[in-house]
PDB file of C-alpha atoms and ligand atoms in Angstrom:
ATOM      1  CA  UNK A   1     -62.458 167.680  51.120  1.00 74.00           C
ATOM      2  CA  UNK A   2     -62.607 170.968  49.374  1.00 94.00           C
ATOM      3  CA  UNK A   3     -63.049 171.652  45.836  1.00 97.00           C
ATOM      4  CA  UNK A   4     -59.460 172.877  45.661  1.00 97.00           C
ATOM      5  CA  UNK A   5     -58.267 169.280  45.583  1.00 96.00           C
ATOM      6  CA  UNK A   6     -60.084 168.829  42.178  1.00 97.00           C
ATOM      7  CA  UNK A   7     -58.106 171.866  41.015  1.00 97.00           C
ATOM      8  CA  UNK A   8     -54.757 170.365  41.921  1.00 97.00           C
ATOM      9  CA  UNK A   9     -55.712 167.242  40.002  1.00 96.00           C
ATOM     10  CA  UNK A  10     -56.762 169.234  37.000  1.00 97.00           C
ATOM     11  CA  UNK A  11     -53.450 171.252  37.125  1.00 98.00           C
ATOM     12  CA  UNK A  12     -51.447 168.220  36.902  1.00 96.00           C
ATOM     13  CA  UNK A  13     -53.097 167.591  33.514  1.00 96.00           C
ATOM     14  CA  UNK A  14     -52.698 171.153  32.405  1.00 96.00           C
ATOM     15  CA  UNK A  15     -49.043 171.289  33.056  1.00 96.00           C
ATOM     16  CA  UNK A  16     -48.641 168.600  30.343  1.00 93.00           C
ATOM     17  CA  UNK A  17     -50.783 170.605  27.965  1.00 92.00           C
ATOM     18  CA  UNK A  18     -48.877 173.898  28.844  1.00 93.00           C
ATOM     19  CA  UNK A  19     -45.393 172.717  28.165  1.00 92.00           C
ATOM     20  CA  UNK A  20     -42.531 175.132  29.084  1.00 93.00           C
ATOM     21  CA  UNK A  21     -42.549 178.541  27.489  1.00 86.00           C
ATOM     22  CA  UNK A  22     -41.655 181.896  28.803  1.00 93.00           C
ATOM     23  CA  UNK A  23     -43.968 184.417  27.215  1.00 96.00           C
ATOM     24  CA  UNK A  24     -43.187 188.226  27.407  1.00 97.00           C
ATOM     25  CA  UNK A  25     -44.449 190.016  30.494  1.00 98.00           C
ATOM     26  CA  UNK A  26     -46.107 192.694  28.343  1.00 98.00           C
ATOM     27  CA  UNK A  27     -49.552 191.585  26.858  1.00 98.00           C
ATOM     28  CA  UNK A  28     -49.260 191.138  23.144  1.00 98.00           C
ATOM     29  CA  UNK A  29     -52.433 192.832  22.169  1.00 98.00           C
ATOM     30  CA  UNK A  30     -51.561 195.775  24.505  1.00 98.00           C
ATOM     31  CA  UNK A  31     -55.221 195.544  25.780  1.00 99.00           C
ATOM     32  CA  UNK A  32     -56.673 195.472  29.310  1.00 99.00           C
ATOM     33  CA  UNK A  33     -60.078 194.154  29.792  1.00 98.00           C
ATOM     34  CA  UNK A  34     -62.236 195.203  32.710  1.00 99.00           C
ATOM     35  CA  UNK A  35     -65.054 192.652  33.171  1.00 98.00           C
ATOM     36  CA  UNK A  36     -67.328 190.756  35.731  1.00 98.00           C
ATOM     37  CA  UNK A  37     -66.544 187.806  37.803  1.00 98.00           C
ATOM     38  CA  UNK A  38     -69.536 185.924  36.496  1.00 98.00           C
ATOM     39  CA  UNK A  39     -68.762 182.188  35.903  1.00 98.00           C
ATOM     40  CA  UNK A  40     -70.634 182.058  32.547  1.00 98.00           C
ATOM     41  CA  UNK A  41     -68.180 184.415  30.838  1.00 98.00           C
ATOM     42  CA  UNK A  42     -64.985 182.914  29.775  1.00 97.00           C
ATOM     43  CA  UNK A  43     -63.349 185.938  28.557  1.00 98.00           C
ATOM     44  CA  UNK A  44     -60.407 184.284  26.600  1.00 98.00           C
ATOM     45  CA  UNK A  45     -62.390 182.007  24.272  1.00 98.00           C
ATOM     46  CA  UNK A  46     -65.059 184.568  23.904  1.00 98.00           C
ATOM     47  CA  UNK A  47     -62.456 187.200  22.501  1.00 98.00           C
ATOM     48  CA  UNK A  48     -60.025 184.816  20.889  1.00 98.00           C
ATOM     49  CA  UNK A  49     -57.358 185.515  23.460  1.00 98.00           C
ATOM     50  CA  UNK A  50     -54.400 183.308  24.081  1.00 97.00           C
ATOM     51  CA  UNK A  51     -51.865 183.086  26.944  1.00 96.00           C
ATOM     52  CA  UNK A  52     -49.902 186.373  27.027  1.00 97.00           C
ATOM     53  CA  UNK A  53     -52.421 188.349  25.025  1.00 98.00           C
ATOM     54  CA  UNK A  54     -54.209 190.663  27.433  1.00 98.00           C
ATOM     55  CA  UNK A  55     -54.720 191.870  31.039  1.00 98.00           C
ATOM     56  CA  UNK A  56     -58.053 190.769  32.432  1.00 98.00           C
ATOM     57  CA  UNK A  57     -59.241 192.578  35.430  1.00 98.00           C
ATOM     58  CA  UNK A  58     -62.449 191.111  37.033  1.00 98.00           C
ATOM     59  CA  UNK A  59     -64.756 192.066  39.863  1.00 98.00           C
ATOM     60  CA  UNK A  60     -68.469 191.935  40.733  1.00 98.00           C
ATOM     61  CA  UNK A  61     -70.107 193.629  37.800  1.00 98.00           C
ATOM     62  CA  UNK A  62     -66.904 194.606  35.976  1.00 98.00           C
ATOM     63  CA  UNK A  63     -67.050 197.985  37.597  1.00 98.00           C
ATOM     64  CA  UNK A  64     -64.339 200.729  37.330  1.00 98.00           C
ATOM     65  CA  UNK A  65     -63.313 201.007  41.076  1.00 98.00           C
ATOM     66  CA  UNK A  66     -60.271 202.662  42.442  1.00 98.00           C
ATOM     67  CA  UNK A  67     -58.618 199.314  42.559  1.00 98.00           C
ATOM     68  CA  UNK A  68     -59.322 198.714  38.960  1.00 98.00           C
ATOM     69  CA  UNK A  69     -57.885 202.211  38.102  1.00 98.00           C
ATOM     70  CA  UNK A  70     -54.832 201.157  40.143  1.00 98.00           C
ATOM     71  CA  UNK A  71     -54.329 197.993  38.085  1.00 98.00           C
ATOM     72  CA  UNK A  72     -54.954 199.930  34.854  1.00 98.00           C
ATOM     73  CA  UNK A  73     -52.221 202.407  35.661  1.00 98.00           C
ATOM     74  CA  UNK A  74     -49.805 199.665  36.242  1.00 98.00           C
ATOM     75  CA  UNK A  75     -51.103 197.859  33.129  1.00 98.00           C
ATOM     76  CA  UNK A  76     -50.504 200.947  31.002  1.00 98.00           C
ATOM     77  CA  UNK A  77     -47.626 202.847  32.541  1.00 98.00           C
ATOM     78  CA  UNK A  78     -45.428 199.715  33.577  1.00 98.00           C
ATOM     79  CA  UNK A  79     -46.692 197.012  31.080  1.00 98.00           C
ATOM     80  CA  UNK A  80     -47.351 198.831  27.894  1.00 98.00           C
ATOM     81  CA  UNK A  81     -51.132 198.473  27.365  1.00 98.00           C
ATOM     82  CA  UNK A  82     -52.867 201.346  25.391  1.00 98.00           C
ATOM     83  CA  UNK A  83     -56.414 200.063  25.106  1.00 98.00           C
ATOM     84  CA  UNK A  84     -59.184 199.331  27.529  1.00 98.00           C
ATOM     85  CA  UNK A  85     -62.339 197.375  27.003  1.00 98.00           C
ATOM     86  CA  UNK A  86     -65.151 197.612  29.579  1.00 98.00           C
ATOM     87  CA  UNK A  87     -67.151 194.362  29.231  1.00 98.00           C
ATOM     88  CA  UNK A  88     -70.194 193.974  31.278  1.00 98.00           C
ATOM     89  CA  UNK A  89     -72.907 191.198  30.576  1.00 98.00           C
ATOM     90  CA  UNK A  90     -76.580 190.273  30.734  1.00 98.00           C
ATOM     91  CA  UNK A  91     -78.323 188.705  33.715  1.00 98.00           C
ATOM     92  CA  UNK A  92     -75.524 190.207  36.052  1.00 98.00           C
ATOM     93  CA  UNK A  93     -75.557 189.612  39.651  1.00 98.00           C
ATOM     94  CA  UNK A  94     -75.043 193.266  40.259  1.00 98.00           C
ATOM     95  CA  UNK A  95     -78.547 193.865  38.878  1.00 98.00           C
ATOM     96  CA  UNK A  96     -80.197 191.623  41.543  1.00 97.00           C
ATOM     97  CA  UNK A  97     -79.926 194.058  44.574  1.00 97.00           C
ATOM     98  CA  UNK A  98     -79.829 197.611  45.677  1.00 97.00           C
ATOM     99  CA  UNK A  99     -77.434 198.962  48.186  1.00 97.00           C
ATOM    100  CA  UNK A 100     -80.204 199.578  50.717  1.00 96.00           C
ATOM    101  CA  UNK A 101     -81.492 195.946  50.516  1.00 96.00           C
ATOM    102  CA  UNK A 102     -77.955 194.544  50.692  1.00 97.00           C
ATOM    103  CA  UNK A 103     -77.132 196.709  53.511  1.00 96.00           C
ATOM    104  CA  UNK A 104     -80.244 195.416  55.398  1.00 96.00           C
ATOM    105  CA  UNK A 105     -79.339 191.662  54.472  1.00 96.00           C
ATOM    106  CA  UNK A 106     -75.778 192.261  55.950  1.00 97.00           C
ATOM    107  CA  UNK A 107     -77.101 193.737  59.016  1.00 97.00           C
ATOM    108  CA  UNK A 108     -79.547 190.943  59.525  1.00 97.00           C
ATOM    109  CA  UNK A 109     -77.115 187.962  58.563  1.00 98.00           C
ATOM    110  CA  UNK A 110     -73.676 189.293  59.503  1.00 98.00           C
ATOM    111  CA  UNK A 111     -74.514 191.936  62.186  1.00 98.00           C
ATOM    112  CA  UNK A 112     -72.421 194.362  60.272  1.00 97.00           C
ATOM    113  CA  UNK A 113     -73.462 197.878  59.443  1.00 97.00           C
ATOM    114  CA  UNK A 114     -72.364 198.802  55.826  1.00 95.00           C
ATOM    115  CA  UNK A 115     -74.847 201.715  55.371  1.00 84.00           C
ATOM    116  CA  UNK A 116     -72.460 204.047  53.421  1.00 88.00           C
ATOM    117  CA  UNK A 117     -70.843 201.393  51.283  1.00 95.00           C
ATOM    118  CA  UNK A 118     -71.599 201.336  47.601  1.00 97.00           C
ATOM    119  CA  UNK A 119     -71.627 197.687  46.211  1.00 98.00           C
ATOM    120  CA  UNK A 120     -72.055 199.260  42.762  1.00 98.00           C
ATOM    121  CA  UNK A 121     -75.284 197.529  41.756  1.00 98.00           C
ATOM    122  CA  UNK A 122     -76.960 198.688  38.419  1.00 98.00           C
ATOM    123  CA  UNK A 123     -80.190 198.431  36.700  1.00 98.00           C
ATOM    124  CA  UNK A 124     -79.471 198.825  33.005  1.00 98.00           C
ATOM    125  CA  UNK A 125     -76.358 197.114  31.721  1.00 98.00           C
ATOM    126  CA  UNK A 126     -75.694 199.325  28.821  1.00 98.00           C
ATOM    127  CA  UNK A 127     -75.808 202.425  31.203  1.00 98.00           C
ATOM    128  CA  UNK A 128     -73.464 200.715  33.548  1.00 98.00           C
ATOM    129  CA  UNK A 129     -70.856 200.256  30.745  1.00 98.00           C
ATOM    130  CA  UNK A 130     -71.352 203.991  29.671  1.00 98.00           C
ATOM    131  CA  UNK A 131     -70.856 205.021  33.294  1.00 98.00           C
ATOM    132  CA  UNK A 132     -67.653 203.126  33.686  1.00 98.00           C
ATOM    133  CA  UNK A 133     -66.319 204.350  30.330  1.00 98.00           C
ATOM    134  CA  UNK A 134     -66.977 207.900  31.554  1.00 98.00           C
ATOM    135  CA  UNK A 135     -65.079 207.220  34.710  1.00 98.00           C
ATOM    136  CA  UNK A 136     -62.041 206.175  32.707  1.00 98.00           C
ATOM    137  CA  UNK A 137     -62.279 209.113  30.419  1.00 98.00           C
ATOM    138  CA  UNK A 138     -62.492 211.548  33.217  1.00 98.00           C
ATOM    139  CA  UNK A 139     -59.613 210.000  35.290  1.00 98.00           C
ATOM    140  CA  UNK A 140     -56.438 212.000  35.176  1.00 98.00           C
ATOM    141  CA  UNK A 141     -54.576 208.629  35.534  1.00 98.00           C
ATOM    142  CA  UNK A 142     -55.933 207.353  32.214  1.00 98.00           C
ATOM    143  CA  UNK A 143     -54.376 209.597  29.306  1.00 98.00           C
ATOM    144  CA  UNK A 144     -56.454 210.728  26.605  1.00 97.00           C
ATOM    145  CA  UNK A 145     -54.629 208.640  23.945  1.00 98.00           C
ATOM    146  CA  UNK A 146     -55.810 205.396  25.661  1.00 98.00           C
ATOM    147  CA  UNK A 147     -58.452 203.789  23.396  1.00 98.00           C
ATOM    148  CA  UNK A 148     -61.593 202.885  25.343  1.00 98.00           C
ATOM    149  CA  UNK A 149     -64.318 200.599  24.169  1.00 98.00           C
ATOM    150  CA  UNK A 150     -67.417 199.182  25.757  1.00 98.00           C
ATOM    151  CA  UNK A 151     -69.542 196.032  25.124  1.00 98.00           C
ATOM    152  CA  UNK A 152     -72.159 193.743  26.720  1.00 98.00           C
ATOM    153  CA  UNK A 153     -71.781 190.090  26.623  1.00 98.00           C
ATOM    154  CA  UNK A 154     -75.017 187.963  26.265  1.00 98.00           C
ATOM    155  CA  UNK A 155     -74.652 184.948  28.692  1.00 98.00           C
ATOM    156  CA  UNK A 156     -77.170 182.968  26.746  1.00 98.00           C
ATOM    157  CA  UNK A 157     -75.697 183.273  23.281  1.00 98.00           C
ATOM    158  CA  UNK A 158     -72.127 184.253  23.895  1.00 98.00           C
ATOM    159  CA  UNK A 159     -72.591 187.267  21.497  1.00 98.00           C
ATOM    160  CA  UNK A 160     -70.898 190.642  22.282  1.00 98.00           C
ATOM    161  CA  UNK A 161     -72.682 193.786  21.378  1.00 98.00           C
ATOM    162  CA  UNK A 162     -70.750 197.035  21.115  1.00 98.00           C
ATOM    163  CA  UNK A 163     -71.785 199.960  23.541  1.00 98.00           C
ATOM    164  CA  UNK A 164     -71.213 203.510  22.196  1.00 94.00           C
ATOM    165  CA  UNK A 165     -70.302 206.044  24.747  1.00 84.00           C
ATOM    166  CA  UNK A 166     -72.954 208.710  25.684  1.00 75.00           C
TER     167      UNK A 166
HETATM  168 ZN1   ZN B 201     -71.738 189.926  36.371  1.00 82.93          ZN
END
């Protein structure tokens, strides 16, 4: 049995809680949040978001990759968002390795050579937020009137600290 069976059971209870309501496709707050996949960060309760409020884009580290840009362009140009929040967090898994170490591990364990691949690890979490804000600022696909904010979530306290761009 996989854990998925538990999800199906939980969902049956959720359907009762959800009821039937068709919310608008366009997010109410007009905000898109770029954040990490970390299991200790529940974005909606941490930011006071309800169903239909915001787009939440998640990957390892909450890094601004080409695919995150792809989603943001759709979010903004098709679905009406006009603000982006880059939200990284303390004790991130992306701080636990370097590209070189990880490449060695994958070669050893999977027999795959990923030498030139950047898994986007980082050392300082505020620097990583600033770096990703700068990528957004410099992208021709993200217009200058899009409001960009950055912050770090503390996984021990739930508190969010603002990061000013450099
Ligand atoms: Zn993380």
